[in-house]
Amino acid sequence: MNILNLIRWKNLLMIAFVQLLIKYALFQPFIDQTELTITLNGFGFGLLVIATLCIAAAGNIINDIYDVETDLVNRPSDVIIGVKIPEKTAYALFIVLNVIGVLIGFYLSHLVGRSGFFAIFVIISALLYIYASYLKQMLLVGNILISVLVGMSILIVGVFELMPVITDQNQATQLTFFKILFDYALFAFLINLVREIIKDLEDVDGDYKSGMSTLPIVIGRDRASKVAFVVSLLPIFGSLYYVASYLLKYELFIGYFFVLIVVPLIYIALKTFHAKTKKHYHHISNMLKLVMLFGMLSLLLYPIVLK
């Protein structure tokens, strides 16, 4: 159980769940109805999920290794490295998971006939290490990078499923579905960016003692809360624009987005504007997780509404 907590198994399940939704809710139902063509069979897609999870798990481990000092202040009861699992064991697990993820990525890239795609896994693995060891301490850089990588966990499905089989005949269809993925990846990026700033506000005491230069430390908690409020408005306007532009004639989509995404995001924005305590920020962080989940679950509506 300690190892499961170390690799953040709940977050990994979320990644796997979203990738499965993309394949079986967004892609699979439209193969016979449109010119949509996908590359991976069940085995190949399983490998993509495993590679993604291995590299993400390794990133969580190295992040915990570098965060021990901070976590001892912010959440001492949750510290795993050096308390429940030796640091050497954690490093070994980090290396093993990275090697497995990158090797599967190498095989998968050759399986789809695009050997250059292998670089994606290497770059993501390297960026997660650089984030944990260096970039996390820099003003907003780490927040933006980790949010980009969250979005990339969505886009990578399109990269491997859609891009290798693009032809002149199906190009428009393939790009349409890739555009849908991009919009969802952008939504995930924005939600995660807000959550990263909120987490910095929640963890400001430990981060300060560790010498980090997060937004609340550099500009103060009150100003950082206002920045988080402004950023939290972006997914609200983005969701409204997305529905107005593409889904306005589908009542089910309108109701779903309004009740489960837009209204909770407005609530989060208002809470963020007035938040003062660690408890407030923790509540907002959990609400953002919930909105992210509901946002991804909306993929289930496409085969119902667009059949």
mmCIF file of C-alpha atoms in Angstrom:
data_model
loop_
_atom_site.group_PDB
_atom_site.id
_atom_site.type_symbol
_atom_site.label_atom_id
_atom_site.label_comp_id
_atom_site.label_asym_id
_atom_site.label_seq_id
_atom_site.Cartn_x
_atom_site.Cartn_y
_atom_site.Cartn_z
ATOM 1 C CA MET A 1 0.000 0.000 0.000
ATOM 2 C CA ASN A 2 2.903 2.361 0.675
ATOM 3 C CA ILE A 3 4.168 1.884 -2.875
ATOM 4 C CA LEU A 4 0.675 2.512 -4.266
ATOM 5 C CA ASN A 5 0.465 5.741 -2.297
ATOM 6 C CA LEU A 6 3.962 6.685 -3.443
ATOM 7 C CA ILE A 7 3.070 6.387 -7.127
ATOM 8 C CA ARG A 8 -0.257 8.227 -6.536
ATOM 9 C CA TRP A 9 -2.392 5.314 -7.697
ATOM 10 C CA LYS A 10 -5.623 7.349 -7.731
ATOM 11 C CA ASN A 11 -4.113 9.872 -10.146
ATOM 12 C CA LEU A 12 -2.819 7.026 -12.315
ATOM 13 C CA LEU A 13 -6.275 5.453 -12.410
ATOM 14 C CA MET A 14 -7.649 8.800 -13.577
ATOM 15 C CA ILE A 15 -5.117 8.943 -16.420
ATOM 16 C CA ALA A 16 -5.927 5.374 -17.513
ATOM 17 C CA PHE A 17 -9.665 6.036 -17.259
ATOM 18 C CA VAL A 18 -9.463 9.151 -19.428
ATOM 19 C CA GLN A 19 -7.375 7.367 -22.067
ATOM 20 C CA LEU A 20 -9.894 4.505 -22.126
ATOM 21 C CA LEU A 21 -12.723 7.029 -22.517
ATOM 22 C CA ILE A 22 -10.966 8.593 -25.493
ATOM 23 C CA LYS A 23 -10.581 5.276 -27.291
ATOM 24 C CA TYR A 24 -13.876 3.607 -26.441
ATOM 25 C CA ALA A 25 -16.243 6.581 -26.055
ATOM 26 C CA LEU A 26 -14.838 9.107 -28.527
ATOM 27 C CA PHE A 27 -13.112 7.015 -31.225
ATOM 28 C CA GLN A 28 -14.584 3.514 -31.345
ATOM 29 C CA PRO A 29 -18.288 4.411 -31.772
ATOM 30 C CA PHE A 30 -17.557 6.555 -34.836
ATOM 31 C CA ILE A 31 -15.363 4.177 -36.825
ATOM 32 C CA ASP A 32 -18.291 2.698 -38.782
ATOM 33 C CA GLN A 33 -20.227 5.967 -39.047
ATOM 34 C CA THR A 34 -17.411 8.177 -40.343
ATOM 35 C CA GLU A 35 -14.076 7.939 -42.123
ATOM 36 C CA LEU A 36 -12.328 7.858 -38.754
ATOM 37 C CA THR A 37 -9.422 5.405 -38.701
ATOM 38 C CA ILE A 38 -7.462 4.366 -35.639
ATOM 39 C CA THR A 39 -4.106 2.626 -35.421
ATOM 40 C CA LEU A 40 -3.953 0.539 -32.263
ATOM 41 C CA ASN A 41 -5.696 -2.714 -31.446
ATOM 42 C CA GLY A 42 -6.475 -3.604 -27.831
ATOM 43 C CA PHE A 43 -2.966 -4.900 -27.178
ATOM 44 C CA GLY A 44 -1.244 -1.850 -28.638
ATOM 45 C CA PHE A 45 -3.531 0.535 -26.775
ATOM 46 C CA GLY A 46 -2.881 -1.361 -23.546
ATOM 47 C CA LEU A 47 0.828 -0.813 -24.084
ATOM 48 C CA LEU A 48 0.262 2.916 -24.569
ATOM 49 C CA VAL A 49 -1.658 3.120 -21.296
ATOM 50 C CA ILE A 50 1.007 1.118 -19.434
ATOM 51 C CA ALA A 51 3.838 3.269 -20.831
ATOM 52 C CA THR A 52 2.002 6.443 -19.841
ATOM 53 C CA LEU A 53 1.298 5.142 -16.331
ATOM 54 C CA CYS A 54 4.873 3.940 -15.772
ATOM 55 C CA ILE A 55 6.380 7.301 -16.697
ATOM 56 C CA ALA A 56 3.752 9.203 -14.686
ATOM 57 C CA ALA A 57 4.357 6.939 -11.670
ATOM 58 C CA ALA A 58 8.114 7.498 -11.962
ATOM 59 C CA GLY A 59 7.472 11.252 -12.066
ATOM 60 C CA ASN A 60 5.418 11.032 -8.878
ATOM 61 C CA ILE A 61 8.209 9.123 -7.132
ATOM 62 C CA ILE A 62 10.990 11.545 -8.047
ATOM 63 C CA ASN A 63 8.744 14.431 -7.058
ATOM 64 C CA ASP A 64 8.234 12.886 -3.615
ATOM 65 C CA ILE A 65 11.964 12.271 -3.240
ATOM 66 C CA TYR A 66 12.745 15.949 -3.809
ATOM 67 C CA ASP A 67 9.741 17.076 -1.732
ATOM 68 C CA VAL A 68 10.588 15.316 1.536
ATOM 69 C CA GLU A 69 11.720 18.488 3.313
ATOM 70 C CA THR A 70 8.672 20.436 2.150
ATOM 71 C CA ASP A 71 6.226 17.631 2.967
ATOM 72 C CA LEU A 72 7.607 17.288 6.488
ATOM 73 C CA VAL A 73 6.196 20.778 7.106
ATOM 74 C CA ASN A 74 3.076 20.746 4.924
ATOM 75 C CA ARG A 75 1.785 17.208 5.489
ATOM 76 C CA PRO A 76 4.095 15.252 7.842
ATOM 77 C CA SER A 77 1.664 12.342 8.222
ATOM 78 C CA ASP A 78 1.778 11.697 4.463
ATOM 79 C CA VAL A 79 5.567 11.502 4.108
ATOM 80 C CA ILE A 80 6.559 8.124 2.648
ATOM 81 C CA ILE A 81 10.201 8.512 1.531
ATOM 82 C CA GLY A 82 12.574 7.788 4.391
ATOM 83 C CA VAL A 83 9.706 6.869 6.719
ATOM 84 C CA LYS A 84 7.842 3.971 5.125
ATOM 85 C CA ILE A 85 10.025 3.365 2.069
ATOM 86 C CA PRO A 86 13.836 3.867 2.001
ATOM 87 C CA GLU A 87 15.078 6.526 -0.416
ATOM 88 C CA LYS A 88 17.270 3.950 -2.206
ATOM 89 C CA THR A 89 14.235 1.758 -2.850
ATOM 90 C CA ALA A 90 12.294 4.743 -4.177
ATOM 91 C CA TYR A 91 15.143 5.671 -6.535
ATOM 92 C CA ALA A 92 15.358 2.082 -7.783
ATOM 93 C CA LEU A 93 11.617 2.031 -8.420
ATOM 94 C CA PHE A 94 11.870 5.380 -10.213
ATOM 95 C CA ILE A 95 14.543 4.010 -12.549
ATOM 96 C CA VAL A 96 12.726 0.711 -13.205
ATOM 97 C CA LEU A 97 9.417 2.401 -14.034
ATOM 98 C CA ASN A 98 11.120 4.899 -16.353
ATOM 99 C CA VAL A 99 13.003 2.141 -18.165
ATOM 100 C CA ILE A 100 9.821 0.096 -18.605
ATOM 101 C CA GLY A 101 7.853 3.112 -19.840
ATOM 102 C CA VAL A 102 10.526 4.236 -22.296
ATOM 103 C CA LEU A 103 11.143 0.703 -23.637
ATOM 104 C CA ILE A 104 7.424 0.164 -24.201
ATOM 105 C CA GLY A 105 7.323 3.563 -25.902
ATOM 106 C CA PHE A 106 10.200 2.469 -28.157
ATOM 107 C CA TYR A 107 8.371 -0.717 -29.131
ATOM 108 C CA LEU A 108 5.062 1.078 -29.609
ATOM 109 C CA SER A 109 6.601 3.751 -31.826
ATOM 110 C CA HIS A 110 7.979 1.086 -34.156
ATOM 111 C CA LEU A 111 4.679 -0.819 -33.983
ATOM 112 C CA VAL A 112 2.806 2.153 -35.508
ATOM 113 C CA GLY A 113 5.597 2.801 -38.015
ATOM 114 C CA ARG A 114 6.621 6.148 -36.508
ATOM 115 C CA SER A 115 9.957 5.582 -34.782
ATOM 116 C CA GLY A 116 10.303 9.305 -34.089
ATOM 117 C CA PHE A 117 7.378 9.117 -31.658
ATOM 118 C CA PHE A 118 9.755 7.349 -29.262
ATOM 119 C CA ALA A 119 11.218 10.764 -28.425
ATOM 120 C CA ILE A 120 7.915 11.753 -26.775
ATOM 121 C CA PHE A 121 8.428 9.243 -23.965
ATOM 122 C CA VAL A 122 12.060 10.200 -23.443
ATOM 123 C CA ILE A 123 11.257 13.925 -23.360
ATOM 124 C CA ILE A 124 8.339 13.525 -20.929
ATOM 125 C CA SER A 125 10.438 11.321 -18.641
ATOM 126 C CA ALA A 126 13.273 13.859 -18.664
ATOM 127 C CA LEU A 127 10.943 16.814 -18.097
ATOM 128 C CA LEU A 128 9.360 15.147 -15.066
ATOM 129 C CA TYR A 129 12.808 14.714 -13.532
ATOM 130 C CA ILE A 130 13.835 18.300 -14.347
ATOM 131 C CA TYR A 131 10.530 19.546 -12.944
ATOM 132 C CA ALA A 132 11.012 17.758 -9.619
ATOM 133 C CA SER A 133 14.695 18.613 -9.240
ATOM 134 C CA TYR A 134 14.769 22.197 -10.517
ATOM 135 C CA LEU A 135 11.812 23.754 -12.341
ATOM 136 C CA LYS A 136 9.326 23.231 -9.509
ATOM 137 C CA GLN A 137 11.152 25.869 -7.505
ATOM 138 C CA MET A 138 10.827 28.510 -10.224
ATOM 139 C CA LEU A 139 8.040 31.061 -10.435
ATOM 140 C CA LEU A 140 5.145 29.553 -12.475
ATOM 141 C CA VAL A 141 7.509 27.609 -14.785
ATOM 142 C CA GLY A 142 6.965 24.328 -12.962
ATOM 143 C CA ASN A 143 3.215 24.959 -12.682
ATOM 144 C CA ILE A 144 2.919 25.509 -16.420
ATOM 145 C CA LEU A 145 5.137 22.553 -17.323
ATOM 146 C CA ILE A 146 3.275 20.006 -15.208
ATOM 147 C CA SER A 147 -0.037 21.310 -16.572
ATOM 148 C CA VAL A 148 1.242 20.886 -20.136
ATOM 149 C CA LEU A 149 2.202 17.291 -19.321
ATOM 150 C CA VAL A 150 -1.288 16.643 -17.924
ATOM 151 C CA GLY A 151 -2.713 17.820 -21.233
ATOM 152 C CA MET A 152 -0.167 15.674 -23.052
ATOM 153 C CA SER A 153 -1.528 12.531 -21.365
ATOM 154 C CA ILE A 154 -4.698 13.209 -23.384
ATOM 155 C CA LEU A 155 -3.076 14.281 -26.649
ATOM 156 C CA ILE A 156 -0.745 11.270 -26.753
ATOM 157 C CA VAL A 157 -3.750 9.040 -27.489
ATOM 158 C CA GLY A 158 -4.472 11.087 -30.610
ATOM 159 C CA VAL A 159 -0.808 11.089 -31.596
ATOM 160 C CA PHE A 160 -0.657 7.275 -31.611
ATOM 161 C CA GLU A 161 -4.220 6.503 -32.689
ATOM 162 C CA LEU A 162 -4.903 9.138 -35.360
ATOM 163 C CA MET A 163 -1.679 10.492 -36.819
ATOM 164 C CA PRO A 164 -0.060 7.283 -38.182
ATOM 165 C CA VAL A 165 -3.084 6.523 -40.405
ATOM 166 C CA ILE A 166 -3.884 9.963 -41.808
ATOM 167 C CA THR A 167 -4.570 9.837 -45.561
ATOM 168 C CA ASP A 168 -5.892 12.327 -48.096
ATOM 169 C CA GLN A 169 -9.305 10.652 -47.831
ATOM 170 C CA ASN A 170 -9.696 10.738 -44.045
ATOM 171 C CA GLN A 171 -7.570 13.790 -43.193
ATOM 172 C CA ALA A 172 -10.525 16.055 -42.381
ATOM 173 C CA THR A 173 -12.109 13.473 -40.075
ATOM 174 C CA GLN A 174 -8.857 12.624 -38.323
ATOM 175 C CA LEU A 175 -8.109 16.297 -37.698
ATOM 176 C CA THR A 176 -11.651 16.923 -36.420
ATOM 177 C CA PHE A 177 -11.245 14.257 -33.751
ATOM 178 C CA PHE A 178 -7.739 15.448 -32.939
ATOM 179 C CA LYS A 179 -9.161 18.966 -32.498
ATOM 180 C CA ILE A 180 -11.679 17.595 -29.992
ATOM 181 C CA LEU A 181 -8.791 15.985 -28.095
ATOM 182 C CA PHE A 182 -6.833 19.231 -28.190
ATOM 183 C CA ASP A 183 -9.774 21.124 -26.688
ATOM 184 C CA TYR A 184 -10.038 18.598 -23.864
ATOM 185 C CA ALA A 185 -6.280 18.744 -23.329
ATOM 186 C CA LEU A 186 -6.513 22.551 -23.119
ATOM 187 C CA PHE A 187 -9.323 22.230 -20.562
ATOM 188 C CA ALA A 188 -7.188 19.820 -18.506
ATOM 189 C CA PHE A 189 -4.219 22.212 -18.784
ATOM 190 C CA LEU A 190 -6.231 25.165 -17.460
ATOM 191 C CA ILE A 191 -7.872 23.236 -14.620
ATOM 192 C CA ASN A 192 -4.532 21.795 -13.550
ATOM 193 C CA LEU A 193 -2.830 25.195 -13.763
ATOM 194 C CA VAL A 194 -5.388 26.663 -11.363
ATOM 195 C CA ARG A 195 -4.918 23.665 -9.079
ATOM 196 C CA GLU A 196 -1.119 24.028 -9.163
ATOM 197 C CA ILE A 197 -1.391 27.630 -7.973
ATOM 198 C CA ILE A 198 -3.923 26.619 -5.311
ATOM 199 C CA LYS A 199 -1.582 23.839 -4.118
ATOM 200 C CA ASP A 200 1.243 26.395 -3.869
ATOM 201 C CA LEU A 201 -1.018 28.553 -1.712
ATOM 202 C CA GLU A 202 -1.871 25.536 0.435
ATOM 203 C CA ASP A 203 1.803 24.527 0.811
ATOM 204 C CA VAL A 204 3.333 27.985 1.166
ATOM 205 C CA ASP A 205 4.825 27.373 4.619
ATOM 206 C CA GLY A 206 6.817 24.298 3.660
ATOM 207 C CA ASP A 207 7.806 25.774 0.291
ATOM 208 C CA TYR A 208 9.143 28.905 2.013
ATOM 209 C CA LYS A 209 11.304 26.869 4.381
ATOM 210 C CA SER A 210 12.653 24.911 1.406
ATOM 211 C CA GLY A 211 13.722 28.112 -0.363
ATOM 212 C CA MET A 212 11.303 27.782 -3.269
ATOM 213 C CA SER A 213 10.107 30.721 -5.368
ATOM 214 C CA THR A 214 6.462 29.866 -5.875
ATOM 215 C CA LEU A 215 3.903 32.528 -6.747
ATOM 216 C CA PRO A 216 2.570 33.028 -3.182
ATOM 217 C CA ILE A 217 6.125 33.389 -1.844
ATOM 218 C CA VAL A 218 7.164 35.906 -4.504
ATOM 219 C CA ILE A 219 4.053 38.134 -4.571
ATOM 220 C CA GLY A 220 2.293 37.162 -1.337
ATOM 221 C CA ARG A 221 -0.735 35.033 -0.582
ATOM 222 C CA ASP A 222 -3.398 37.664 -1.234
ATOM 223 C CA ARG A 223 -2.058 38.626 -4.652
ATOM 224 C CA ALA A 224 -1.477 34.974 -5.563
ATOM 225 C CA SER A 225 -5.096 34.192 -4.623
ATOM 226 C CA LYS A 226 -6.246 36.923 -6.979
ATOM 227 C CA VAL A 227 -4.048 35.513 -9.761
ATOM 228 C CA ALA A 228 -5.585 32.072 -9.137
ATOM 229 C CA PHE A 229 -9.032 33.695 -9.334
ATOM 230 C CA VAL A 230 -8.245 35.269 -12.717
ATOM 231 C CA VAL A 231 -6.830 31.991 -14.072
ATOM 232 C CA SER A 232 -9.911 30.132 -12.764
ATOM 233 C CA LEU A 233 -12.070 32.294 -15.050
ATOM 234 C CA LEU A 234 -10.336 30.955 -18.161
ATOM 235 C CA PRO A 235 -11.862 27.436 -18.107
ATOM 236 C CA ILE A 236 -15.287 29.013 -17.462
ATOM 237 C CA PHE A 237 -15.078 31.177 -20.576
ATOM 238 C CA GLY A 238 -13.403 28.341 -22.481
ATOM 239 C CA SER A 239 -16.200 25.891 -21.638
ATOM 240 C CA LEU A 240 -18.885 28.416 -22.598
ATOM 241 C CA TYR A 241 -17.113 29.150 -25.876
ATOM 242 C CA TYR A 242 -16.722 25.441 -26.654
ATOM 243 C CA VAL A 243 -20.408 24.705 -26.097
ATOM 244 C CA ALA A 244 -21.527 27.822 -28.002
ATOM 245 C CA SER A 245 -19.247 27.044 -30.939
ATOM 246 C CA TYR A 246 -19.755 23.301 -31.371
ATOM 247 C CA LEU A 247 -22.552 21.926 -29.183
ATOM 248 C CA LEU A 248 -25.260 24.577 -29.069
ATOM 249 C CA LYS A 249 -27.849 22.380 -30.803
ATOM 250 C CA TYR A 250 -27.375 19.504 -28.374
ATOM 251 C CA GLU A 251 -29.472 20.116 -25.252
ATOM 252 C CA LEU A 252 -27.894 17.235 -23.327
ATOM 253 C CA PHE A 253 -24.435 18.759 -23.758
ATOM 254 C CA ILE A 254 -25.648 22.212 -22.746
ATOM 255 C CA GLY A 255 -27.292 20.902 -19.583
ATOM 256 C CA TYR A 256 -24.323 18.713 -18.681
ATOM 257 C CA PHE A 257 -21.703 21.438 -19.131
ATOM 258 C CA PHE A 258 -23.774 24.062 -17.344
ATOM 259 C CA VAL A 259 -24.676 21.954 -14.279
ATOM 260 C CA LEU A 260 -21.504 19.889 -13.822
ATOM 261 C CA ILE A 261 -18.772 22.144 -15.184
ATOM 262 C CA VAL A 262 -19.686 25.827 -15.532
ATOM 263 C CA VAL A 263 -21.608 26.205 -12.232
ATOM 264 C CA PRO A 264 -18.938 24.363 -10.169
ATOM 265 C CA LEU A 265 -16.229 26.464 -11.849
ATOM 266 C CA ILE A 266 -18.056 29.664 -10.931
ATOM 267 C CA TYR A 267 -18.297 28.373 -7.354
ATOM 268 C CA ILE A 268 -14.554 27.588 -7.397
ATOM 269 C CA ALA A 269 -13.720 31.050 -8.744
ATOM 270 C CA LEU A 270 -15.733 32.747 -6.007
ATOM 271 C CA LYS A 271 -14.210 30.529 -3.326
ATOM 272 C CA THR A 272 -10.731 31.271 -4.680
ATOM 273 C CA PHE A 273 -11.330 35.018 -4.560
ATOM 274 C CA HIS A 274 -12.223 34.857 -0.851
ATOM 275 C CA ALA A 275 -9.938 31.973 0.239
ATOM 276 C CA LYS A 276 -7.645 32.677 3.189
ATOM 277 C CA THR A 277 -6.806 29.445 4.989
ATOM 278 C CA LYS A 278 -5.140 26.137 4.199
ATOM 279 C CA LYS A 279 -8.521 24.444 4.640
ATOM 280 C CA HIS A 280 -10.087 26.732 2.026
ATOM 281 C CA TYR A 281 -7.362 25.963 -0.524
ATOM 282 C CA HIS A 282 -7.597 22.221 0.130
ATOM 283 C CA HIS A 283 -11.345 22.317 -0.517
ATOM 284 C CA ILE A 284 -10.828 24.237 -3.766
ATOM 285 C CA SER A 285 -8.181 21.739 -4.886
ATOM 286 C CA ASN A 286 -10.597 18.834 -4.338
ATOM 287 C CA MET A 287 -13.352 20.661 -6.207
ATOM 288 C CA LEU A 288 -11.009 21.169 -9.170
ATOM 289 C CA LYS A 289 -10.324 17.425 -9.226
ATOM 290 C CA LEU A 290 -14.077 16.825 -9.359
ATOM 291 C CA VAL A 291 -14.560 19.296 -12.224
ATOM 292 C CA MET A 292 -11.702 17.643 -14.116
ATOM 293 C CA LEU A 293 -13.427 14.277 -13.708
ATOM 294 C CA PHE A 294 -16.800 15.595 -14.896
ATOM 295 C CA GLY A 295 -15.097 17.331 -17.814
ATOM 296 C CA MET A 296 -13.526 14.067 -18.980
ATOM 297 C CA LEU A 297 -16.755 12.092 -18.356
ATOM 298 C CA SER A 298 -18.482 14.332 -20.907
ATOM 299 C CA LEU A 299 -16.706 12.223 -23.552
ATOM 300 C CA LEU A 300 -19.392 9.605 -22.851
ATOM 301 C CA LEU A 301 -21.990 11.961 -24.325
ATOM 302 C CA TYR A 302 -20.528 12.033 -27.856
ATOM 303 C CA PRO A 303 -21.775 8.601 -28.996
ATOM 304 C CA ILE A 304 -25.193 9.333 -27.420
ATOM 305 C CA VAL A 305 -25.682 12.786 -28.914
ATOM 306 C CA LEU A 306 -23.866 12.472 -32.240
ATOM 307 C CA LYS A 307 -25.049 8.990 -33.232
#
